[in-house]
Amino acid sequence: MRLKTLTAAFALPLVGLQASPAPAQQTAATAPTSPPRFGAPLGLPRDGDKLYIPDEKFPEVPRPAGWEAYSDIDGVRAKQVAGEITAIARKSRDDGNQFWGRITGTVYDHMTQDWVEAQFRQIGLSDVRRQPLKMEPLWYPESWSVSASADGAALSLKSAFPILDTVGTTKAGLTAEAVWLGLGTDADFVGRDVRGKAVFLYSIATPGGRAHSANWNGAIKRAVNAGAGMVFVVMGFPGDAITEPQSGATSVPAFTVSSDEGDAVRAALGAGRKVSVHVTADIGKREGLTTGNVWGVLPGATDESILIMAHTDSFFEGALDNASGIAMMLELARHYARTPQSERKRTLVFLTTPAHHQSFVGIEWVRNNYDFSKTAFIMNCEHPSQTMMYLLDAGVMTANTVSARRWYINGSPALNDKITGTLRDYGVSLYAQPERRPGGELYFIFHKAPSFHVLDHVIYHSTIDTLDMVPASGITAVGRAYASIIDQVNGMNLAELRPAQVPAAAPALSEVSH
């Protein structure tokens, strides 16, 4: 495989070789030996005009036998509805918040709950209710500023974003000389004195969101343990994206920066220039915050139930994560609201939970207090549809198809076969292997009853995560498959659904992988 034309799934280790060459290779790295095959390398979101693909350009959703029963489930409508959710996040930004999105405990979190409650009532769900929840003090960066210079000339670091749970600075801030440590492996640190320095690390998206090499290879921790004064993680999404990958519980300030701005720092250092970085960050805890779960019910013909859930909070716009999941869940609610109660074998319980990215208080209440004794099945609606992306030349390329999802099923072999077969029939691509344990909101309760989800996880937790990257066809396909699965589940009794051995509960929350 030639490095200059990588065309595998979005995150590949080989890209690290291109992004952080050895010192002797730096000049060659900035002057390719052959021109890019597809013109100037593209990045997101800056080149969205060239990379966003209209919904009508995507292939039609497959129509397997029986699809007509679910033809009312419409990804185009769901995407329009999702736009109302992402608008709440943009209001957070437009109101002047640096830490923006549908952040748990904020007014924008409560606006989202108001919106969901209104949707449930409009659709005709019964027993619609808000469940208020108190929160523990919430890590919250009130404001921050990062500036840099190369031999006195300004370098932009406007994309710098504090990694969740990192520490702040005094009002005077911190100043440090920058050093480049590549991927931050043990080999990169050999012979390097980083004490008091601003350590820049390149992190490979694997495939993105929270999963990146500087986290799982220990680079951030390695830099802190070596005495770094501050840490900057250059996230490997080509372009100018701002990211919040979490996992930043550090004793020194830790930030992400975009690939564009990180490359500029690397180029300056590679040219022998002295780069200085200054950081001020007001980061603390907000106390006395509240949030809430929102519930709604479609009664069925029996006292058994199916729990259908989606989380509501987000960093940034959160179109994939999780406006698309909420909107898809509402499509399911509309579909089954049209069905007479006598034809709904089991009661459908719809739930939105907050605090998925911080605190976990919503789903924790469900785990600890909800009565699962009559729950036949749990279905999680989370990140259903994302445009496929490839690393190409020194940039990124999109394609008019929906990317494959990670997936998890807790249930009998018969249930597993029904779910995977239905997903295949509706054109929902899956990874070759399922998750060992589910991530996402299902992580907390997957062991409570037979359960299932599909989940995409590349662009989330970044400013790439807008509706421009959420194909309506993917929402349609997953939504129709989910409805078909619900109907097939309703043809099975509890014993037929349950696995031979109930899986163990998830470990400590500190090990959560969303």
Coordinates of C-alpha atoms in Angstrom, one line a residue:
M1 CA 0.0 0.0 0.0
R2 CA 1.5 3.3 -1.1
L3 CA 1.5 6.0 1.6
K4 CA 0.5 8.8 -0.7
T5 CA -2.8 7.1 -1.7
L6 CA -4.2 5.7 1.5
T7 CA -7.8 4.5 0.8
A8 CA -8.6 2.4 3.7
A9 CA -11.1 3.3 6.5
F10 CA -10.6 6.7 8.1
A11 CA -8.0 5.8 10.7
L12 CA -4.8 3.9 9.7
P13 CA -1.5 3.7 11.6
L14 CA 0.4 4.5 8.4
V15 CA -0.9 8.1 8.4
G16 CA 1.2 8.7 11.5
L17 CA 4.3 8.1 9.4
Q18 CA 3.2 10.9 7.1
A19 CA 2.1 13.3 9.7
S20 CA 5.1 13.0 12.0
P21 CA 8.2 12.2 10.0
A22 CA 11.7 11.8 11.5
P23 CA 13.7 15.0 11.5
A24 CA 15.8 14.0 8.4
Q25 CA 12.6 13.4 6.5
Q26 CA 10.8 16.6 7.3
T27 CA 11.9 18.5 4.2
A28 CA 10.8 15.6 1.9
A29 CA 7.5 15.4 3.8
T30 CA 6.6 18.9 2.9
A31 CA 7.6 18.5 -0.8
P32 CA 5.9 15.3 -2.1
T33 CA 7.8 13.5 -4.8
S34 CA 4.6 13.3 -7.0
P35 CA 1.6 15.5 -7.2
P36 CA -1.6 14.5 -5.3
R37 CA -3.8 12.3 -7.4
F38 CA -7.0 14.2 -6.6
G39 CA -5.7 17.8 -6.5
A40 CA -5.0 19.8 -3.4
P41 CA -5.5 17.7 -0.2
L42 CA -8.9 18.4 1.3
G43 CA -9.9 18.7 5.0
L44 CA -13.0 19.1 7.1
P45 CA -14.9 21.1 7.9
R46 CA -13.0 23.8 5.8
D47 CA -13.6 22.0 2.5
G48 CA -17.2 21.0 3.1
D49 CA -18.2 22.6 -0.2
K50 CA -16.2 19.9 -2.0
L51 CA -16.8 17.0 0.5
Y52 CA -20.4 17.2 1.6
I53 CA -22.6 15.0 -0.5
P54 CA -26.3 15.7 -1.0
D55 CA -28.8 13.1 0.2
E56 CA -30.1 12.5 -3.3
K57 CA -26.6 11.3 -4.4
F58 CA -26.7 8.3 -2.0
P59 CA -27.9 4.9 -3.2
E60 CA -31.5 4.1 -2.4
V61 CA -32.3 2.1 0.7
P62 CA -32.8 -1.6 -0.1
R63 CA -36.4 -2.8 -0.1
P64 CA -36.5 -6.4 1.2
A65 CA -39.7 -8.4 1.4
G66 CA -42.1 -6.8 3.8
W67 CA -40.5 -3.4 3.7
E68 CA -43.8 -1.7 2.8
A69 CA -44.9 -2.1 6.5
Y70 CA -42.1 0.4 7.4
S71 CA -42.3 2.7 4.4
D72 CA -43.5 5.5 6.7
I73 CA -40.1 5.6 8.5
D74 CA -38.5 8.4 6.7
G75 CA -34.8 9.5 7.2
V76 CA -35.4 12.7 5.3
R77 CA -38.0 13.8 7.8
A78 CA -35.8 12.6 10.6
K79 CA -32.9 14.6 9.4
Q80 CA -35.1 17.7 9.3
V81 CA -36.2 17.0 12.9
A82 CA -32.6 16.5 13.9
G83 CA -31.9 20.0 12.6
E84 CA -34.1 21.4 15.4
I85 CA -31.9 19.6 17.9
T86 CA -28.6 20.8 16.4
A87 CA -30.0 24.3 16.4
I88 CA -30.2 24.2 20.2
A89 CA -26.4 23.4 20.3
R90 CA -25.6 26.2 17.9
K91 CA -27.6 28.6 20.1
S92 CA -25.2 27.6 22.9
R93 CA -22.3 28.6 20.7
D94 CA -23.9 31.8 19.4
D95 CA -24.7 32.9 23.0
G96 CA -21.0 33.1 23.5
N97 CA -20.1 29.9 25.2
Q98 CA -16.6 28.5 24.4
F99 CA -17.6 25.2 25.8
W100 CA -20.6 24.7 23.7
G101 CA -23.2 22.1 22.7
R102 CA -26.1 20.5 24.5
I103 CA -24.0 20.4 27.6
T104 CA -25.5 18.5 30.5
G105 CA -27.0 20.7 33.3
T106 CA -27.0 23.9 31.2
V107 CA -30.0 25.8 29.9
Y108 CA -29.4 24.1 26.5
D109 CA -29.7 20.7 28.1
H110 CA -33.1 21.8 29.6
M111 CA -34.2 23.2 26.2
T112 CA -33.5 19.8 24.7
Q113 CA -35.6 18.1 27.3
D114 CA -38.4 20.6 26.7
W115 CA -38.2 19.8 23.0
V116 CA -38.3 16.0 23.5
E117 CA -41.3 16.3 25.9
A118 CA -43.2 18.3 23.4
Q119 CA -42.4 15.8 20.6
F120 CA -43.6 12.9 22.7
R121 CA -46.9 14.7 23.4
Q122 CA -47.3 15.7 19.8
I123 CA -46.8 12.1 18.6
G124 CA -49.4 10.9 21.1
L125 CA -47.4 9.0 23.7
S126 CA -49.0 8.5 27.1
D127 CA -47.6 9.0 30.5
V128 CA -45.2 11.6 29.2
R129 CA -43.1 12.9 32.1
R130 CA -39.9 14.7 33.0
Q131 CA -37.8 13.1 35.7
P132 CA -35.7 15.7 37.4
L133 CA -32.2 14.6 38.5
K134 CA -29.6 16.3 40.6
M135 CA -26.0 16.3 39.4
E136 CA -22.7 16.1 41.1
P137 CA -20.4 19.1 40.5
L138 CA -19.6 19.2 36.8
W139 CA -16.2 19.8 35.2
Y140 CA -16.6 23.0 33.2
P141 CA -14.1 25.2 31.3
E142 CA -15.5 28.7 31.6
S143 CA -13.0 30.3 29.2
W144 CA -9.5 29.8 27.8
S145 CA -7.0 31.4 25.5
V146 CA -4.0 29.8 23.7
S147 CA -1.5 31.7 21.7
A148 CA 1.8 30.8 20.0
S149 CA 4.7 32.4 18.2
A150 CA 7.6 31.2 16.1
D151 CA 10.6 33.4 16.5
G152 CA 8.2 36.2 17.6
A153 CA 5.8 35.8 14.6
A154 CA 2.3 34.8 15.6
L155 CA 1.1 31.2 15.0
S156 CA -2.7 30.5 15.2
L157 CA -3.9 28.0 17.8
K158 CA -7.6 29.2 17.7
S159 CA -8.7 25.5 17.4
A160 CA -7.3 24.7 20.9
F161 CA -9.9 23.0 23.0
P162 CA -9.5 21.7 26.6
I163 CA -9.7 17.9 26.9
L164 CA -12.4 16.8 29.4
D165 CA -11.3 16.8 33.0
T166 CA -8.0 18.6 32.4
V167 CA -6.8 21.4 34.8
G168 CA -6.8 25.1 34.3
T169 CA -4.2 27.8 35.0
T170 CA -3.9 30.8 37.2
K171 CA -5.1 34.2 35.7
A172 CA -1.5 34.9 34.7
G173 CA -1.4 31.6 32.7
L174 CA 1.6 29.5 31.6
T175 CA 4.2 30.0 29.0
A176 CA 6.4 27.2 27.6
E177 CA 8.7 26.3 24.7
A178 CA 7.1 23.9 22.2
V179 CA 8.6 20.5 21.3
W180 CA 7.3 17.9 18.9
L181 CA 7.2 14.3 20.1
G182 CA 5.5 12.6 17.1
L183 CA 3.2 9.8 18.2
G184 CA 4.4 10.0 21.7
T185 CA 5.6 6.4 22.0
D186 CA 8.5 5.4 24.3
A187 CA 10.8 5.6 21.3
D188 CA 9.8 9.2 20.6
F189 CA 10.7 10.2 24.2
V190 CA 14.2 8.6 24.2
G191 CA 16.8 11.4 24.7
R192 CA 14.2 14.1 24.9
D193 CA 13.9 16.5 27.9
V194 CA 10.3 17.7 28.0
R195 CA 10.3 19.2 31.5
G196 CA 8.3 22.3 31.5
K197 CA 7.8 22.2 27.8
A198 CA 4.6 22.4 25.7
V199 CA 4.6 18.9 24.2
F200 CA 2.9 18.5 20.9
L201 CA 1.7 15.0 20.0
Y202 CA 0.2 13.7 16.8
S203 CA -2.7 11.4 17.4
I204 CA -4.1 9.0 14.8
A205 CA -7.9 8.7 14.7
T206 CA -8.7 5.1 15.3
P207 CA -11.3 5.7 14.0
G208 CA -12.0 9.0 15.7
G209 CA -14.2 10.6 18.3
R210 CA -12.8 9.3 21.6
A211 CA -10.7 6.6 20.0
H212 CA -7.3 8.0 19.1
S213 CA -3.7 6.9 19.5
A214 CA -2.5 9.5 22.0
N215 CA -5.1 8.1 24.4
W216 CA -4.7 4.3 24.0
N217 CA -0.9 4.3 23.5
G218 CA -0.4 6.3 26.7
A219 CA 1.2 9.3 25.0
I220 CA -0.6 12.0 27.0
K221 CA 0.2 10.2 30.3
R222 CA 3.8 9.6 29.2
A223 CA 4.2 13.4 28.5
V224 CA 2.8 14.3 31.9
N225 CA 5.0 11.8 33.7
A226 CA 8.0 13.1 31.9
G227 CA 7.4 16.6 33.3
A228 CA 5.6 18.4 30.5
G229 CA 4.3 21.8 31.4
M230 CA 1.3 21.4 29.0
V231 CA 0.2 19.0 26.4
F232 CA -1.3 19.5 22.9
V233 CA -2.8 16.7 21.0
V234 CA -2.9 17.3 17.2
M235 CA -5.9 15.2 16.2
G236 CA -5.5 13.3 12.9
F237 CA -8.6 14.6 11.1
P238 CA -7.2 16.5 8.1
G239 CA -8.6 20.0 8.2
D240 CA -9.5 22.6 10.8
A241 CA -11.8 20.5 13.1
I242 CA -12.1 21.3 16.8
T243 CA -12.4 18.1 18.9
E244 CA -13.2 17.0 22.4
P245 CA -12.0 13.4 22.7
Q246 CA -12.4 13.2 26.5
S247 CA -9.8 11.3 28.6
G248 CA -7.9 14.3 29.7
A249 CA -7.6 13.8 33.5
T250 CA -4.2 15.4 33.6
S251 CA -2.2 17.4 36.2
V252 CA -1.2 19.9 33.6
P253 CA -3.3 21.7 31.0
A254 CA -4.1 19.4 28.0
F255 CA -5.7 20.6 24.8
T256 CA -6.5 19.3 21.3
V257 CA -5.6 21.3 18.2
S258 CA -6.6 20.9 14.6
S259 CA -4.5 19.1 12.1
D260 CA -4.0 22.4 10.1
E261 CA -2.7 24.3 13.1
G262 CA -0.7 21.4 14.5
D263 CA 1.0 21.0 11.1
A264 CA 2.0 24.7 11.2
V265 CA 3.6 24.2 14.6
R266 CA 5.5 21.1 13.4
A267 CA 6.7 23.0 10.2
A268 CA 8.0 25.9 12.3
L269 CA 9.9 23.5 14.6
G270 CA 11.2 21.5 11.7
A271 CA 12.6 24.7 10.2
G272 CA 14.6 25.3 13.4
R273 CA 12.4 28.1 14.7
K274 CA 11.7 28.6 18.4
V275 CA 8.0 28.2 19.1
S276 CA 6.6 29.6 22.4
V277 CA 3.1 28.8 23.7
H278 CA 1.0 30.8 26.2
V279 CA -2.1 29.3 27.9
T280 CA -4.7 30.7 30.2
A281 CA -7.6 28.6 31.2
D282 CA -10.4 29.1 33.7
I283 CA -11.5 25.6 34.5
G284 CA -13.5 24.5 37.5
K285 CA -16.6 22.8 38.7
R286 CA -20.2 24.0 38.3
E287 CA -22.3 23.1 41.3
G288 CA -26.1 22.8 41.9
L289 CA -26.9 21.8 38.3
T290 CA -29.9 19.7 37.4
T291 CA -30.9 17.6 34.4
G292 CA -33.6 15.1 33.6
N293 CA -34.8 11.9 31.9
V294 CA -37.8 12.2 29.6
W295 CA -40.3 9.2 29.4
G296 CA -43.2 8.4 27.1
V297 CA -45.2 5.2 26.6
L298 CA -47.2 3.4 23.9
P299 CA -49.2 0.8 25.8
G300 CA -49.3 -2.7 24.4
A301 CA -51.5 -5.7 24.7
T302 CA -49.5 -7.3 27.5
D303 CA -47.5 -6.1 30.5
E304 CA -44.2 -7.0 28.9
S305 CA -42.2 -4.1 27.4
I306 CA -39.5 -3.0 25.0
L307 CA -37.3 -0.1 26.1
I308 CA -36.2 2.2 23.3
M309 CA -33.8 4.9 24.3
A310 CA -31.5 7.7 23.0
H311 CA -29.2 10.2 24.8
T312 CA -29.7 13.9 24.3
D313 CA -26.5 15.7 25.3
S314 CA -23.6 16.7 22.9
F315 CA -20.3 18.4 22.5
F316 CA -20.7 20.9 19.6
E317 CA -23.6 20.4 17.2
G318 CA -23.8 16.7 17.8
A319 CA -25.7 15.8 14.6
L320 CA -24.5 12.2 14.5
D321 CA -24.1 12.2 18.3
N322 CA -26.9 12.1 18.9
A323 CA -29.5 14.3 17.2
S324 CA -29.7 11.5 14.5
G325 CA -30.5 8.9 17.1
I326 CA -33.2 11.0 18.8
A327 CA -34.8 11.7 15.5
M328 CA -34.7 8.1 14.5
M329 CA -36.3 7.1 17.8
L330 CA -39.1 9.6 17.1
E331 CA -39.7 8.0 13.7
L332 CA -40.2 4.7 15.5
A333 CA -42.6 6.3 18.0
R334 CA -44.6 7.8 15.1
H335 CA -44.7 4.5 13.3
Y336 CA -46.0 2.5 16.3
A337 CA -48.4 5.3 17.4
R338 CA -50.3 4.6 14.2
T339 CA -50.7 0.9 15.2
P340 CA -53.7 0.0 17.3
Q341 CA -52.8 -0.9 20.9
S342 CA -54.3 -4.4 20.4
E343 CA -51.7 -5.0 17.7
R344 CA -48.8 -3.9 19.8
K345 CA -47.9 -7.1 21.6
R346 CA -45.6 -5.4 24.1
T347 CA -45.7 -1.9 25.6
L348 CA -43.1 0.4 24.1
V349 CA -41.3 2.6 26.6
F350 CA -39.4 5.6 25.0
L351 CA -36.7 7.2 27.0
T352 CA -34.2 10.0 26.5
T353 CA -31.3 10.3 28.9
P354 CA -28.9 13.3 29.5
A355 CA -25.4 13.3 30.9
H356 CA -24.0 10.7 28.5
H357 CA -20.7 12.5 28.1
Q358 CA -20.5 13.9 31.7
S359 CA -21.9 12.6 34.9
F360 CA -24.0 9.6 33.6
V361 CA -26.7 10.5 36.1
G362 CA -29.6 9.7 33.8
I363 CA -28.7 6.2 32.7
E364 CA -27.4 5.5 36.2
W365 CA -30.8 6.1 37.6
V366 CA -32.2 3.7 35.0
R367 CA -29.6 1.0 35.8
N368 CA -30.2 1.3 39.6
N369 CA -33.9 1.8 39.8
Y370 CA -35.9 0.7 36.7
D371 CA -37.8 -2.5 36.9
F372 CA -36.5 -4.8 34.1
S373 CA -38.4 -7.9 35.2
K374 CA -40.9 -7.6 32.3
T375 CA -38.5 -6.0 29.8
A376 CA -38.3 -8.2 26.8
F377 CA -35.8 -6.2 24.9
I378 CA -33.7 -3.0 25.0
M379 CA -33.0 -1.0 21.8
N380 CA -30.5 1.9 21.8
C381 CA -30.8 4.6 19.2
E382 CA -27.4 6.1 18.9
H383 CA -25.2 7.4 15.9
P384 CA -27.1 5.6 13.2
S385 CA -25.7 7.2 10.0
Q386 CA -22.5 8.9 8.9
T387 CA -21.0 9.6 5.5
M388 CA -18.1 7.3 4.7
M389 CA -14.6 8.9 4.7
Y390 CA -11.2 7.9 3.5
L391 CA -7.7 9.2 4.1
L392 CA -6.5 10.2 0.7
D393 CA -3.1 11.8 -0.2
A394 CA -2.5 14.2 2.6
G395 CA -6.2 14.9 3.1
V396 CA -9.6 13.3 3.4
M397 CA -12.2 12.1 0.8
T398 CA -15.9 11.4 1.3
A399 CA -18.0 8.8 -0.6
N400 CA -21.7 8.5 -1.3
T401 CA -22.2 5.6 1.0
V402 CA -22.9 5.2 4.7
S403 CA -20.0 3.9 6.8
A404 CA -20.1 0.6 8.6
R405 CA -21.2 0.6 12.2
R406 CA -19.9 -1.1 15.3
W407 CA -22.6 -3.3 16.9
Y408 CA -23.6 -5.4 19.9
I409 CA -26.2 -8.0 20.7
N410 CA -27.1 -9.6 24.0
G411 CA -29.5 -12.4 23.4
S412 CA -30.1 -15.9 22.2
P413 CA -28.5 -17.2 18.9
A414 CA -32.0 -17.0 17.3
L415 CA -32.2 -13.3 18.3
N416 CA -28.7 -12.7 17.0
D417 CA -29.6 -14.3 13.6
K418 CA -32.8 -12.3 13.3
I419 CA -31.0 -9.0 14.0
T420 CA -28.0 -9.5 11.8
G421 CA -30.1 -10.9 9.0
T422 CA -32.5 -7.9 9.1
L423 CA -29.6 -5.4 9.2
R424 CA -28.1 -7.1 6.1
D425 CA -31.4 -7.1 4.3
Y426 CA -31.8 -3.3 4.8
G427 CA -28.2 -2.6 3.8
V428 CA -26.9 -1.7 7.2
S429 CA -23.2 -2.5 7.1
L430 CA -21.5 -3.8 10.2
Y431 CA -17.9 -4.4 11.4
A432 CA -16.8 -8.0 11.0
Q433 CA -16.7 -8.5 14.8
P434 CA -19.2 -7.2 17.4
E435 CA -18.1 -5.1 20.4
R436 CA -16.9 -7.2 23.4
R437 CA -19.1 -5.0 25.5
P438 CA -21.4 -2.2 24.1
G439 CA -20.3 1.3 24.2
G440 CA -22.7 4.2 24.1
E441 CA -25.6 4.5 26.5
L442 CA -26.3 0.7 26.3
Y443 CA -23.0 0.1 28.2
F444 CA -24.8 0.7 31.5
I445 CA -27.8 -1.6 31.1
F446 CA -27.0 -4.2 28.4
H447 CA -26.9 -7.0 31.0
K448 CA -30.4 -6.2 32.3
A449 CA -32.3 -7.7 29.4
P450 CA -31.8 -8.9 25.8
S451 CA -30.4 -5.8 24.1
F452 CA -28.9 -4.4 20.9
H453 CA -27.6 -1.4 19.0
V454 CA -25.6 -0.3 16.0
L455 CA -23.4 2.8 16.4
D456 CA -21.1 4.8 14.2
H457 CA -18.1 6.5 15.9
V458 CA -15.8 8.5 13.6
I459 CA -16.7 12.2 13.4
Y460 CA -18.5 12.5 16.8
H461 CA -17.1 14.8 19.5
S462 CA -15.9 17.2 16.8
T463 CA -17.0 20.2 14.7
I464 CA -17.1 17.8 11.7
D465 CA -20.3 16.3 13.3
T466 CA -22.9 18.3 11.5
L467 CA -26.0 17.2 9.5
D468 CA -23.9 17.6 6.3
M469 CA -22.2 14.3 7.3
V470 CA -25.4 12.5 8.3
P471 CA -27.0 10.8 5.3
A472 CA -30.8 10.5 5.4
S473 CA -30.6 7.1 3.7
G474 CA -28.7 5.7 6.7
I475 CA -31.3 6.9 9.1
T476 CA -34.0 5.3 6.9
A477 CA -32.2 2.0 6.7
V478 CA -31.5 1.7 10.4
G479 CA -34.9 2.9 11.4
R480 CA -36.7 0.4 9.2
A481 CA -34.5 -2.4 10.3
Y482 CA -35.1 -1.5 13.9
A483 CA -38.9 -1.5 13.4
S484 CA -38.7 -4.9 11.7
I485 CA -36.5 -6.2 14.6
I486 CA -39.1 -5.0 17.1
D487 CA -41.9 -6.9 15.2
Q488 CA -39.8 -10.0 15.0
V489 CA -38.9 -9.7 18.7
N490 CA -42.6 -9.5 19.5
G491 CA -43.0 -12.9 17.8
M492 CA -40.6 -14.5 20.4
N493 CA -41.3 -15.2 24.1
L494 CA -38.9 -14.1 26.9
A495 CA -37.2 -17.5 27.0
E496 CA -36.5 -17.4 23.2
L497 CA -35.0 -14.0 23.5
R498 CA -32.7 -14.4 26.4
P499 CA -29.1 -15.7 26.2
A500 CA -28.1 -19.0 27.8
Q501 CA -25.9 -17.0 30.2
V502 CA -26.5 -13.5 31.3
P503 CA -23.4 -11.3 30.6
A504 CA -21.7 -9.7 33.6
A505 CA -22.4 -6.1 34.3
A506 CA -20.0 -3.5 33.0
P507 CA -17.0 -2.5 35.1
A508 CA -16.3 0.8 36.7
L509 CA -17.5 3.9 34.9
S510 CA -13.9 5.1 34.5
E511 CA -13.5 2.4 31.9
V512 CA -16.5 3.5 29.8
S513 CA -15.9 3.6 26.0
H514 CA -18.7 5.4 24.3

